[in-house]
Short mmCIF file of N, CA and C in Angstrom, two decimals:
data_model
loop_
_atom_site.label_atom_id
_atom_site.label_comp_id
_atom_site.label_asym_id
_atom_site.label_seq_id
_atom_site.Cartn_x
_atom_site.Cartn_y
_atom_site.Cartn_z
N MET A 1014 0.81 -1.18 0.00
CA MET A 1014 0.00 0.00 0.00
C MET A 1014 0.86 1.26 0.00
N TRP A 1015 1.90 1.30 0.84
CA TRP A 1015 2.63 2.55 1.05
C TRP A 1015 3.64 2.83 -0.04
N ARG A 1016 4.10 1.80 -0.71
CA ARG A 1016 5.20 1.98 -1.65
C ARG A 1016 4.88 3.03 -2.72
N ASN A 1017 3.65 3.02 -3.23
CA ASN A 1017 3.30 3.90 -4.33
C ASN A 1017 3.16 5.36 -3.92
N TRP A 1018 2.81 5.62 -2.66
CA TRP A 1018 2.63 7.02 -2.25
C TRP A 1018 3.12 7.28 -0.84
N LYS A 1019 4.22 6.61 -0.48
CA LYS A 1019 4.81 6.77 0.84
C LYS A 1019 5.28 8.20 1.08
N SER A 1020 5.81 8.84 0.05
CA SER A 1020 6.35 10.20 0.23
C SER A 1020 5.25 11.18 0.60
N SER A 1021 4.08 11.07 -0.03
CA SER A 1021 2.99 12.00 0.33
C SER A 1021 2.46 11.70 1.72
N LEU A 1022 2.43 10.42 2.10
CA LEU A 1022 2.02 10.07 3.47
C LEU A 1022 3.02 10.64 4.48
N ARG A 1023 4.29 10.54 4.14
CA ARG A 1023 5.33 11.02 5.05
C ARG A 1023 5.25 12.54 5.20
N LYS A 1024 5.00 13.25 4.10
CA LYS A 1024 4.86 14.71 4.17
C LYS A 1024 3.70 15.09 5.08
N HIS A 1025 2.59 14.38 4.93
CA HIS A 1025 1.42 14.65 5.78
C HIS A 1025 1.76 14.36 7.23
N CYS A 1026 2.45 13.28 7.46
CA CYS A 1026 2.83 12.86 8.81
C CYS A 1026 3.80 13.86 9.44
N ASP A 1027 4.72 14.41 8.66
CA ASP A 1027 5.74 15.31 9.18
C ASP A 1027 5.21 16.69 9.57
N GLN A 1028 3.96 16.98 9.22
CA GLN A 1028 3.37 18.26 9.59
C GLN A 1028 3.14 18.36 11.10
N TYR A 1029 3.10 17.22 11.75
CA TYR A 1029 2.76 17.18 13.18
C TYR A 1029 3.98 16.75 13.98
N ASP A 1030 4.08 17.29 15.20
CA ASP A 1030 5.27 17.08 16.01
C ASP A 1030 5.27 15.78 16.80
N THR A 1031 4.14 15.41 17.36
CA THR A 1031 4.12 14.23 18.22
C THR A 1031 3.44 13.07 17.53
N ILE A 1032 3.73 11.89 18.02
CA ILE A 1032 3.13 10.67 17.46
C ILE A 1032 1.62 10.70 17.63
N LEU A 1033 1.16 11.18 18.78
CA LEU A 1033 -0.28 11.24 19.05
C LEU A 1033 -0.97 12.17 18.05
N GLU A 1034 -0.39 13.34 17.78
CA GLU A 1034 -0.97 14.26 16.80
C GLU A 1034 -0.99 13.62 15.42
N ARG A 1035 0.07 12.93 15.08
CA ARG A 1035 0.13 12.27 13.77
C ARG A 1035 -0.96 11.23 13.63
N LYS A 1036 -1.17 10.47 14.68
CA LYS A 1036 -2.20 9.42 14.61
C LYS A 1036 -3.60 10.02 14.55
N ARG A 1037 -3.81 11.14 15.23
CA ARG A 1037 -5.14 11.79 15.23
C ARG A 1037 -5.45 12.40 13.86
N ASN A 1038 -4.46 12.89 13.18
CA ASN A 1038 -4.66 13.58 11.90
C ASN A 1038 -4.35 12.65 10.74
N ARG A 1039 -5.15 11.63 10.62
CA ARG A 1039 -4.96 10.62 9.57
C ARG A 1039 -5.24 11.23 8.20
N LYS A 1040 -4.46 10.85 7.23
CA LYS A 1040 -4.68 11.32 5.86
C LYS A 1040 -5.92 10.64 5.31
N SER A 1041 -6.73 11.39 4.58
CA SER A 1041 -7.97 10.82 4.04
C SER A 1041 -7.65 9.71 3.05
N GLY A 1042 -8.47 8.69 3.06
CA GLY A 1042 -8.29 7.57 2.16
C GLY A 1042 -7.42 6.46 2.71
N VAL A 1043 -6.97 6.60 3.96
CA VAL A 1043 -6.12 5.58 4.58
C VAL A 1043 -6.87 5.00 5.78
N LYS A 1044 -6.90 3.68 5.86
CA LYS A 1044 -7.57 3.03 7.00
C LYS A 1044 -6.83 3.36 8.29
N LYS A 1045 -7.60 3.45 9.37
CA LYS A 1045 -7.04 3.83 10.67
C LYS A 1045 -5.94 2.88 11.11
N GLU A 1046 -6.18 1.56 10.99
CA GLU A 1046 -5.18 0.58 11.42
C GLU A 1046 -3.88 0.74 10.62
N GLU A 1047 -4.03 0.94 9.30
CA GLU A 1047 -2.86 1.08 8.45
C GLU A 1047 -2.12 2.39 8.75
N TRP A 1048 -2.89 3.46 9.02
CA TRP A 1048 -2.27 4.75 9.35
C TRP A 1048 -1.48 4.65 10.65
N ASP A 1049 -2.09 4.01 11.65
CA ASP A 1049 -1.40 3.86 12.94
C ASP A 1049 -0.10 3.06 12.76
N LEU A 1050 -0.17 2.00 11.99
CA LEU A 1050 1.01 1.18 11.72
C LEU A 1050 2.08 2.00 10.99
N PHE A 1051 1.64 2.78 10.00
CA PHE A 1051 2.57 3.62 9.24
C PHE A 1051 3.24 4.66 10.14
N VAL A 1052 2.46 5.32 10.99
CA VAL A 1052 3.01 6.34 11.89
C VAL A 1052 4.00 5.70 12.85
N ASP A 1053 3.65 4.54 13.40
CA ASP A 1053 4.56 3.85 14.31
C ASP A 1053 5.87 3.49 13.61
N MET A 1054 5.74 2.99 12.39
CA MET A 1054 6.91 2.56 11.63
C MET A 1054 7.81 3.76 11.27
N GLU A 1055 7.21 4.86 10.86
CA GLU A 1055 7.98 6.04 10.45
C GLU A 1055 8.50 6.85 11.62
N SER A 1056 8.00 6.59 12.82
CA SER A 1056 8.43 7.36 14.00
C SER A 1056 9.57 6.69 14.75
N THR A 1057 9.98 5.52 14.31
CA THR A 1057 11.08 4.85 15.01
C THR A 1057 12.37 5.63 14.78
N GLU A 1058 13.30 5.46 15.69
CA GLU A 1058 14.58 6.17 15.59
C GLU A 1058 15.34 5.73 14.34
N LEU A 1059 15.26 4.43 14.03
CA LEU A 1059 15.96 3.91 12.85
C LEU A 1059 15.42 4.54 11.57
N ALA A 1060 14.09 4.66 11.46
CA ALA A 1060 13.49 5.25 10.26
C ALA A 1060 13.90 6.71 10.12
N CYS A 1061 13.92 7.44 11.23
CA CYS A 1061 14.33 8.85 11.19
C CYS A 1061 15.79 8.98 10.78
N LEU A 1062 16.64 8.11 11.32
CA LEU A 1062 18.06 8.14 10.96
C LEU A 1062 18.26 7.82 9.48
N CYS A 1063 17.51 6.85 8.98
CA CYS A 1063 17.62 6.48 7.56
C CYS A 1063 17.22 7.65 6.67
N ARG A 1064 16.14 8.35 7.03
CA ARG A 1064 15.70 9.50 6.24
C ARG A 1064 16.74 10.62 6.27
N GLU A 1065 17.30 10.87 7.43
CA GLU A 1065 18.32 11.91 7.55
C GLU A 1065 19.57 11.56 6.74
N ARG A 1066 19.98 10.29 6.81
CA ARG A 1066 21.14 9.85 6.05
C ARG A 1066 20.87 9.98 4.55
N GLY A 1067 19.64 9.64 4.14
CA GLY A 1067 19.27 9.78 2.74
C GLY A 1067 19.34 11.23 2.27
N LYS A 1068 18.87 12.16 3.13
CA LYS A 1068 18.94 13.58 2.78
C LYS A 1068 20.38 14.04 2.65
N GLU A 1069 21.23 13.60 3.59
CA GLU A 1069 22.65 13.97 3.54
C GLU A 1069 23.31 13.42 2.28
N ASN A 1070 23.02 12.16 1.95
CA ASN A 1070 23.61 11.55 0.76
C ASN A 1070 23.15 12.27 -0.50
N ARG A 1071 21.89 12.67 -0.52
CA ARG A 1071 21.35 13.39 -1.67
C ARG A 1071 22.07 14.73 -1.83
N GLU A 1072 22.35 15.40 -0.71
CA GLU A 1072 23.06 16.68 -0.75
C GLU A 1072 24.49 16.52 -1.27
N MET A 1073 25.11 15.37 -1.00
CA MET A 1073 26.50 15.15 -1.40
C MET A 1073 26.65 14.75 -2.86
N MET A 1074 25.55 14.42 -3.53
CA MET A 1074 25.63 14.01 -4.93
C MET A 1074 26.20 15.14 -5.78
N LYS A 1075 27.14 14.80 -6.65
CA LYS A 1075 27.79 15.81 -7.48
C LYS A 1075 27.01 16.08 -8.77
N ASN A 1076 26.47 15.03 -9.37
CA ASN A 1076 25.77 15.18 -10.65
C ASN A 1076 24.38 14.56 -10.58
N PRO A 1077 23.48 15.08 -9.77
CA PRO A 1077 22.15 14.47 -9.71
C PRO A 1077 21.41 14.66 -11.03
N HIS A 1078 20.71 13.63 -11.44
CA HIS A 1078 19.96 13.73 -12.70
C HIS A 1078 18.57 14.30 -12.44
N THR A 1079 17.90 14.66 -13.51
CA THR A 1079 16.57 15.26 -13.39
C THR A 1079 15.50 14.39 -14.02
N THR A 1080 15.80 13.12 -14.22
CA THR A 1080 14.84 12.25 -14.90
C THR A 1080 13.82 11.65 -13.96
N GLY A 1081 14.07 11.72 -12.66
CA GLY A 1081 13.12 11.18 -11.69
C GLY A 1081 13.00 9.67 -11.82
N ARG A 1082 11.78 9.17 -11.68
CA ARG A 1082 11.57 7.72 -11.75
C ARG A 1082 11.69 7.20 -13.17
N ARG A 1083 11.57 8.09 -14.14
CA ARG A 1083 11.64 7.67 -15.54
C ARG A 1083 13.01 7.09 -15.85
N GLY A 1084 14.06 7.68 -15.36
CA GLY A 1084 15.40 7.15 -15.54
C GLY A 1084 16.03 7.53 -16.87
N SER A 1085 17.33 7.35 -16.94
CA SER A 1085 18.09 7.74 -18.13
C SER A 1085 17.78 6.85 -19.33
N ALA A 1086 17.63 5.56 -19.09
CA ALA A 1086 17.41 4.63 -20.21
C ALA A 1086 16.13 4.97 -20.97
N ARG A 1087 15.06 5.23 -20.23
CA ARG A 1087 13.80 5.56 -20.89
C ARG A 1087 13.89 6.92 -21.59
N THR A 1088 14.62 7.84 -20.99
CA THR A 1088 14.82 9.15 -21.62
C THR A 1088 15.54 8.99 -22.95
N VAL A 1089 16.56 8.14 -22.98
CA VAL A 1089 17.29 7.89 -24.23
C VAL A 1089 16.37 7.25 -25.26
N GLU A 1090 15.55 6.29 -24.84
CA GLU A 1090 14.60 5.65 -25.76
C GLU A 1090 13.67 6.69 -26.37
N GLU A 1091 13.18 7.62 -25.54
CA GLU A 1091 12.29 8.67 -26.05
C GLU A 1091 13.02 9.58 -27.03
N MET A 1092 14.28 9.89 -26.74
CA MET A 1092 15.05 10.74 -27.64
C MET A 1092 15.25 10.06 -28.99
N VAL A 1093 15.52 8.76 -28.96
CA VAL A 1093 15.70 8.00 -30.21
C VAL A 1093 14.38 7.92 -30.97
N ALA A 1094 13.27 7.70 -30.25
CA ALA A 1094 11.96 7.61 -30.89
C ALA A 1094 11.57 8.94 -31.53
N ASN A 1095 11.92 10.06 -30.91
CA ASN A 1095 11.58 11.37 -31.45
C ASN A 1095 12.38 11.71 -32.70
N ASP A 1096 13.60 11.21 -32.80
CA ASP A 1096 14.44 11.50 -33.96
C ASP A 1096 15.30 10.28 -34.30
N PRO A 1097 14.68 9.25 -34.94
CA PRO A 1097 15.43 8.02 -35.22
C PRO A 1097 16.59 8.21 -36.19
N ALA A 1098 16.54 9.24 -37.02
CA ALA A 1098 17.61 9.46 -37.99
C ALA A 1098 18.89 9.94 -37.32
N ASN A 1099 18.76 10.65 -36.21
CA ASN A 1099 19.92 11.18 -35.50
C ASN A 1099 19.96 10.65 -34.07
N PRO A 1100 20.61 9.53 -33.84
CA PRO A 1100 20.67 9.02 -32.46
C PRO A 1100 21.41 10.01 -31.57
N PRO A 1101 20.97 10.18 -30.33
CA PRO A 1101 21.60 11.17 -29.45
C PRO A 1101 23.02 10.76 -29.05
N SER A 1102 23.87 11.76 -28.92
CA SER A 1102 25.24 11.50 -28.46
C SER A 1102 25.24 11.45 -26.95
N ARG A 1103 26.34 11.02 -26.37
CA ARG A 1103 26.45 10.99 -24.90
C ARG A 1103 26.31 12.40 -24.34
N THR A 1104 26.82 13.38 -25.07
CA THR A 1104 26.71 14.76 -24.62
C THR A 1104 25.26 15.20 -24.59
N ASP A 1105 24.50 14.90 -25.65
CA ASP A 1105 23.08 15.25 -25.68
C ASP A 1105 22.33 14.61 -24.52
N ILE A 1106 22.63 13.35 -24.27
CA ILE A 1106 21.96 12.62 -23.19
C ILE A 1106 22.29 13.25 -21.84
N PHE A 1107 23.55 13.60 -21.62
CA PHE A 1107 23.94 14.21 -20.35
C PHE A 1107 23.21 15.53 -20.15
N VAL A 1108 23.15 16.35 -21.20
CA VAL A 1108 22.48 17.65 -21.08
C VAL A 1108 21.01 17.47 -20.75
N VAL A 1109 20.33 16.57 -21.45
CA VAL A 1109 18.90 16.36 -21.22
C VAL A 1109 18.63 15.80 -19.82
N THR A 1110 19.46 14.87 -19.38
CA THR A 1110 19.20 14.22 -18.09
C THR A 1110 19.68 15.01 -16.89
N HIS A 1111 20.39 16.12 -17.11
CA HIS A 1111 20.88 16.92 -15.98
C HIS A 1111 20.41 18.37 -16.02
N THR A 1112 19.41 18.65 -16.85
CA THR A 1112 18.82 19.98 -16.94
C THR A 1112 17.34 19.87 -16.61
N ARG A 1113 16.85 20.79 -15.79
CA ARG A 1113 15.42 20.78 -15.46
C ARG A 1113 14.60 21.23 -16.66
N LYS A 1114 13.28 20.99 -16.59
CA LYS A 1114 12.41 21.37 -17.70
C LYS A 1114 12.45 22.86 -17.98
N ASN A 1115 12.64 23.67 -16.93
CA ASN A 1115 12.68 25.12 -17.12
C ASN A 1115 14.06 25.62 -17.54
N GLY A 1116 15.02 24.72 -17.75
CA GLY A 1116 16.34 25.08 -18.23
C GLY A 1116 17.37 25.34 -17.15
N THR A 1117 16.98 25.27 -15.89
CA THR A 1117 17.93 25.50 -14.80
C THR A 1117 18.66 24.20 -14.47
N PHE A 1118 19.69 24.32 -13.65
CA PHE A 1118 20.50 23.17 -13.29
C PHE A 1118 20.26 22.79 -11.83
N VAL A 1119 20.50 21.54 -11.52
CA VAL A 1119 20.25 21.01 -10.19
C VAL A 1119 21.24 21.58 -9.18
N SER A 1120 22.47 21.77 -9.60
CA SER A 1120 23.49 22.28 -8.68
C SER A 1120 24.47 23.17 -9.44
N GLU A 1121 25.26 23.89 -8.68
CA GLU A 1121 26.28 24.76 -9.28
C GLU A 1121 27.34 23.93 -10.00
N GLU A 1122 27.65 22.77 -9.45
CA GLU A 1122 28.65 21.90 -10.09
C GLU A 1122 28.19 21.43 -11.46
N VAL A 1123 26.91 21.08 -11.57
CA VAL A 1123 26.36 20.66 -12.87
C VAL A 1123 26.38 21.84 -13.83
N ARG A 1124 26.07 23.04 -13.34
CA ARG A 1124 26.08 24.24 -14.18
C ARG A 1124 27.49 24.47 -14.74
N GLN A 1125 28.51 24.34 -13.88
CA GLN A 1125 29.89 24.52 -14.32
C GLN A 1125 30.27 23.46 -15.36
N LYS A 1126 29.82 22.23 -15.13
CA LYS A 1126 30.12 21.15 -16.07
C LYS A 1126 29.46 21.42 -17.42
N MET A 1127 28.22 21.94 -17.39
CA MET A 1127 27.50 22.25 -18.63
C MET A 1127 28.22 23.37 -19.40
N ILE A 1128 28.72 24.37 -18.67
CA ILE A 1128 29.46 25.45 -19.33
C ILE A 1128 30.70 24.88 -20.02
N LYS A 1129 31.41 24.00 -19.33
CA LYS A 1129 32.61 23.38 -19.89
C LYS A 1129 32.27 22.54 -21.12
N ILE A 1130 31.19 21.77 -21.02
CA ILE A 1130 30.76 20.94 -22.15
C ILE A 1130 30.42 21.82 -23.34
N ASN A 1131 29.66 22.89 -23.10
CA ASN A 1131 29.27 23.79 -24.19
C ASN A 1131 30.47 24.46 -24.83
N GLU A 1132 31.48 24.81 -24.03
CA GLU A 1132 32.70 25.41 -24.58
C GLU A 1132 33.43 24.42 -25.49
N ILE A 1133 33.54 23.18 -25.03
CA ILE A 1133 34.23 22.15 -25.83
C ILE A 1133 33.49 21.90 -27.13
N VAL A 1134 32.16 21.79 -27.05
CA VAL A 1134 31.36 21.52 -28.25
C VAL A 1134 31.38 22.73 -29.18
N ALA A 1135 31.41 23.96 -28.62
CA ALA A 1135 31.46 25.17 -29.46
C ALA A 1135 32.79 25.23 -30.23
N ARG A 1136 33.88 24.85 -29.58
CA ARG A 1136 35.19 24.84 -30.24
C ARG A 1136 35.25 23.78 -31.33
N ASP A 1137 34.70 22.61 -31.03
CA ASP A 1137 34.76 21.49 -31.97
C ASP A 1137 33.43 20.74 -31.92
N PRO A 1138 32.46 21.12 -32.77
CA PRO A 1138 31.14 20.49 -32.73
C PRO A 1138 31.16 18.98 -32.93
N SER A 1139 32.17 18.48 -33.63
CA SER A 1139 32.22 17.04 -33.86
C SER A 1139 32.68 16.28 -32.61
N SER A 1140 33.15 17.00 -31.59
CA SER A 1140 33.68 16.33 -30.40
C SER A 1140 32.62 15.55 -29.65
N LYS A 1141 31.35 15.94 -29.78
CA LYS A 1141 30.34 15.20 -29.04
C LYS A 1141 30.04 13.84 -29.67
N HIS A 1142 30.58 13.60 -30.87
CA HIS A 1142 30.40 12.30 -31.52
C HIS A 1142 31.69 11.48 -31.51
N LYS A 1143 32.72 11.96 -30.82
CA LYS A 1143 33.99 11.24 -30.79
C LYS A 1143 33.97 10.15 -29.74
N ASP A 1144 35.06 9.41 -29.69
CA ASP A 1144 35.17 8.33 -28.71
C ASP A 1144 35.32 8.90 -27.30
N LEU A 1145 35.40 8.01 -26.33
CA LEU A 1145 35.42 8.42 -24.93
C LEU A 1145 36.63 9.26 -24.55
N ASP A 1146 37.75 9.11 -25.26
CA ASP A 1146 38.93 9.91 -24.93
C ASP A 1146 38.70 11.39 -25.17
N HIS A 1147 37.81 11.70 -26.11
CA HIS A 1147 37.56 13.10 -26.47
C HIS A 1147 36.14 13.53 -26.12
N ASP A 1148 35.42 12.71 -25.42
CA ASP A 1148 34.04 13.01 -25.05
C ASP A 1148 34.02 14.08 -23.96
N PRO A 1149 33.28 15.19 -24.18
CA PRO A 1149 33.26 16.25 -23.18
C PRO A 1149 32.60 15.84 -21.87
N VAL A 1150 31.79 14.81 -21.88
CA VAL A 1150 31.12 14.38 -20.65
C VAL A 1150 32.03 13.47 -19.83
N ALA A 1151 32.53 12.41 -20.46
CA ALA A 1151 33.29 11.39 -19.72
C ALA A 1151 34.71 11.82 -19.40
N GLU A 1152 35.28 12.70 -20.23
CA GLU A 1152 36.65 13.17 -20.03
C GLU A 1152 37.63 12.01 -19.90
N GLY A 1153 37.45 10.98 -20.70
CA GLY A 1153 38.39 9.86 -20.71
C GLY A 1153 38.05 8.72 -19.78
N SER A 1154 37.03 8.86 -18.95
CA SER A 1154 36.67 7.79 -18.02
C SER A 1154 35.82 6.74 -18.72
N ARG A 1155 35.83 5.54 -18.19
CA ARG A 1155 35.05 4.44 -18.74
C ARG A 1155 33.88 4.14 -17.81
N LEU A 1156 32.67 4.33 -18.30
CA LEU A 1156 31.50 4.03 -17.49
C LEU A 1156 31.23 2.53 -17.50
N GLY A 1157 30.60 2.07 -16.46
CA GLY A 1157 30.25 0.66 -16.37
C GLY A 1157 31.35 -0.20 -15.80
N LEU A 1158 32.48 0.39 -15.47
CA LEU A 1158 33.60 -0.37 -14.92
C LEU A 1158 33.96 0.08 -13.52
N GLY A 1159 33.10 0.84 -12.90
CA GLY A 1159 33.37 1.34 -11.56
C GLY A 1159 33.75 2.81 -11.61
N SER A 1160 33.91 3.39 -10.47
CA SER A 1160 34.14 4.82 -10.35
C SER A 1160 35.53 5.21 -10.84
N GLY A 1161 35.57 6.10 -11.83
CA GLY A 1161 36.82 6.70 -12.27
C GLY A 1161 37.79 5.79 -12.99
N VAL A 1162 37.31 4.75 -13.65
CA VAL A 1162 38.22 3.88 -14.40
C VAL A 1162 38.58 4.60 -15.69
N SER A 1163 39.85 4.92 -15.85
CA SER A 1163 40.31 5.63 -17.04
C SER A 1163 40.87 4.64 -18.05
N LYS A 1164 41.20 5.17 -19.23
CA LYS A 1164 41.78 4.32 -20.26
C LYS A 1164 43.12 3.77 -19.79
N THR A 1165 43.89 4.58 -19.06
CA THR A 1165 45.19 4.14 -18.55
C THR A 1165 45.04 2.97 -17.60
N THR A 1166 44.08 3.08 -16.69
CA THR A 1166 43.84 2.00 -15.73
C THR A 1166 43.40 0.73 -16.46
N LEU A 1167 42.54 0.93 -17.45
CA LEU A 1167 42.04 -0.21 -18.21
C LEU A 1167 43.18 -0.89 -18.98
N MET A 1168 44.06 -0.09 -19.57
CA MET A 1168 45.18 -0.65 -20.32
C MET A 1168 46.18 -1.34 -19.39
N ALA A 1169 46.34 -0.83 -18.17
CA ALA A 1169 47.26 -1.45 -17.21
C ALA A 1169 46.77 -2.84 -16.82
N ALA A 1170 45.46 -3.04 -16.85
CA ALA A 1170 44.89 -4.33 -16.48
C ALA A 1170 44.91 -5.33 -17.63
N ALA A 1171 45.20 -4.86 -18.85
CA ALA A 1171 45.15 -5.72 -20.03
C ALA A 1171 46.07 -6.94 -19.93
N PRO A 1172 47.34 -6.82 -19.48
CA PRO A 1172 48.20 -8.02 -19.41
C PRO A 1172 47.63 -9.09 -18.48
N TYR A 1173 47.05 -8.67 -17.37
CA TYR A 1173 46.48 -9.64 -16.43
C TYR A 1173 45.25 -10.31 -17.04
N LYS A 1174 44.49 -9.53 -17.78
CA LYS A 1174 43.31 -10.10 -18.44
C LYS A 1174 43.75 -11.12 -19.49
N ARG A 1175 44.82 -10.80 -20.24
CA ARG A 1175 45.33 -11.74 -21.25
C ARG A 1175 45.78 -13.04 -20.60
N LYS A 1176 46.49 -12.93 -19.46
CA LYS A 1176 46.95 -14.14 -18.76
C LYS A 1176 45.77 -14.98 -18.29
N ALA A 1177 44.74 -14.33 -17.80
CA ALA A 1177 43.55 -15.06 -17.34
C ALA A 1177 42.88 -15.77 -18.51
N GLU A 1178 42.82 -15.09 -19.67
CA GLU A 1178 42.22 -15.71 -20.86
C GLU A 1178 43.05 -16.90 -21.32
N GLU A 1179 44.38 -16.77 -21.28
CA GLU A 1179 45.26 -17.88 -21.66
C GLU A 1179 45.08 -19.06 -20.72
N ALA A 1180 44.97 -18.79 -19.43
CA ALA A 1180 44.76 -19.86 -18.45
C ALA A 1180 43.43 -20.56 -18.72
N GLU A 1181 42.41 -19.80 -19.07
CA GLU A 1181 41.10 -20.40 -19.37
C GLU A 1181 41.19 -21.27 -20.62
N ARG A 1182 41.91 -20.80 -21.65
CA ARG A 1182 42.09 -21.60 -22.87
C ARG A 1182 42.83 -22.90 -22.56
N SER A 1183 43.89 -22.82 -21.75
CA SER A 1183 44.65 -24.02 -21.37
C SER A 1183 43.76 -25.00 -20.63
N LYS A 1184 42.94 -24.49 -19.74
CA LYS A 1184 42.03 -25.34 -18.97
C LYS A 1184 41.07 -26.07 -19.91
N VAL A 1185 40.54 -25.35 -20.90
CA VAL A 1185 39.61 -25.97 -21.86
C VAL A 1185 40.34 -27.04 -22.67
N GLU A 1186 41.58 -26.76 -23.10
CA GLU A 1186 42.35 -27.74 -23.86
C GLU A 1186 42.63 -29.00 -23.03
N PHE A 1187 43.04 -28.80 -21.78
CA PHE A 1187 43.30 -29.95 -20.90
C PHE A 1187 42.04 -30.78 -20.69
N GLN A 1188 40.93 -30.11 -20.50
CA GLN A 1188 39.67 -30.83 -20.30
C GLN A 1188 39.32 -31.63 -21.55
N SER A 1189 39.59 -31.06 -22.72
CA SER A 1189 39.33 -31.77 -23.97
C SER A 1189 40.22 -33.01 -24.08
N GLN A 1190 41.49 -32.88 -23.71
CA GLN A 1190 42.40 -34.02 -23.73
C GLN A 1190 41.96 -35.10 -22.74
N ILE A 1191 41.52 -34.70 -21.57
CA ILE A 1191 41.04 -35.66 -20.57
C ILE A 1191 39.82 -36.40 -21.10
N ASP A 1192 38.90 -35.66 -21.73
CA ASP A 1192 37.70 -36.30 -22.30
C ASP A 1192 38.08 -37.30 -23.39
N ASP A 1193 39.08 -36.95 -24.23
CA ASP A 1193 39.54 -37.86 -25.28
C ASP A 1193 40.13 -39.13 -24.67
N LEU A 1194 40.96 -38.98 -23.63
CA LEU A 1194 41.56 -40.14 -22.97
C LEU A 1194 40.50 -41.03 -22.34
N LYS A 1195 39.50 -40.42 -21.72
CA LYS A 1195 38.41 -41.20 -21.12
C LYS A 1195 37.70 -42.01 -22.19
N GLN A 1196 37.44 -41.37 -23.33
CA GLN A 1196 36.76 -42.07 -24.41
C GLN A 1196 37.61 -43.23 -24.93
N GLN A 1197 38.94 -43.05 -25.02
CA GLN A 1197 39.82 -44.12 -25.46
C GLN A 1197 39.78 -45.28 -24.47
N VAL A 1198 39.76 -44.99 -23.17
CA VAL A 1198 39.70 -46.05 -22.15
C VAL A 1198 38.38 -46.81 -22.29
N ILE A 1199 37.28 -46.09 -22.47
CA ILE A 1199 35.97 -46.74 -22.62
C ILE A 1199 35.96 -47.61 -23.86
N ASP A 1200 36.49 -47.09 -24.98
CA ASP A 1200 36.54 -47.87 -26.21
C ASP A 1200 37.41 -49.11 -26.04
N GLY A 1201 38.55 -48.97 -25.33
CA GLY A 1201 39.45 -50.10 -25.08
C GLY A 1201 38.76 -51.17 -24.25
N LYS A 1202 38.00 -50.77 -23.24
CA LYS A 1202 37.28 -51.74 -22.40
C LYS A 1202 36.21 -52.47 -23.21
N LYS A 1203 35.52 -51.74 -24.09
CA LYS A 1203 34.50 -52.36 -24.92
C LYS A 1203 35.13 -53.41 -25.83
N THR A 1204 36.31 -53.10 -26.39
CA THR A 1204 37.01 -54.02 -27.27
C THR A 1204 37.42 -55.27 -26.51
N GLN A 1205 37.91 -55.12 -25.28
CA GLN A 1205 38.31 -56.27 -24.46
C GLN A 1205 37.11 -57.13 -24.12
N MET A 1206 35.97 -56.51 -23.86
CA MET A 1206 34.76 -57.27 -23.50
C MET A 1206 34.28 -58.10 -24.69
N GLU A 1207 34.46 -57.57 -25.89
CA GLU A 1207 34.00 -58.28 -27.08
C GLU A 1207 34.89 -59.48 -27.39
N ILE A 1208 36.12 -59.46 -26.96
CA ILE A 1208 37.05 -60.55 -27.25
C ILE A 1208 36.83 -61.68 -26.34
#
């Protein structure tokens, strides 16, 4: 019940200072038993600490997006559907997902980043279609590999990755040889049984 509109219930609940006041001023459309349970659950020290920690974490975010529950993936799908001939670049996606509908920015840091991106794209419009080394958004970082993985870090890991791949190939070859030997033993036993 609460998952779909917990935030509006919480806002209503937070208008009152004491648990008793909260329970007396039930939000319309909510059963009394469920409201009492909700107030009790949201009034615990752990729940209050979790909400405070969430607010602090939200404040510390450097690049909060503006897509809400829709998310970046659905925003990209909509951008592609609106203009299938010109798929959006990473720069276009970043600008759309980090700018509010009225054109303002979520934070000063995002505003500074947008200014930098616009300067880079103004100097070289083709830069927004280049690879990650020249991408004004990523600045050489590799997404999907953890925080701040650069091309240098990725290249430094290449020899270890090659060794792991070679070890896997050797393992597959050895397993194939073992399977062949097993088959030879089985065939040899069958031949002995027939004699």
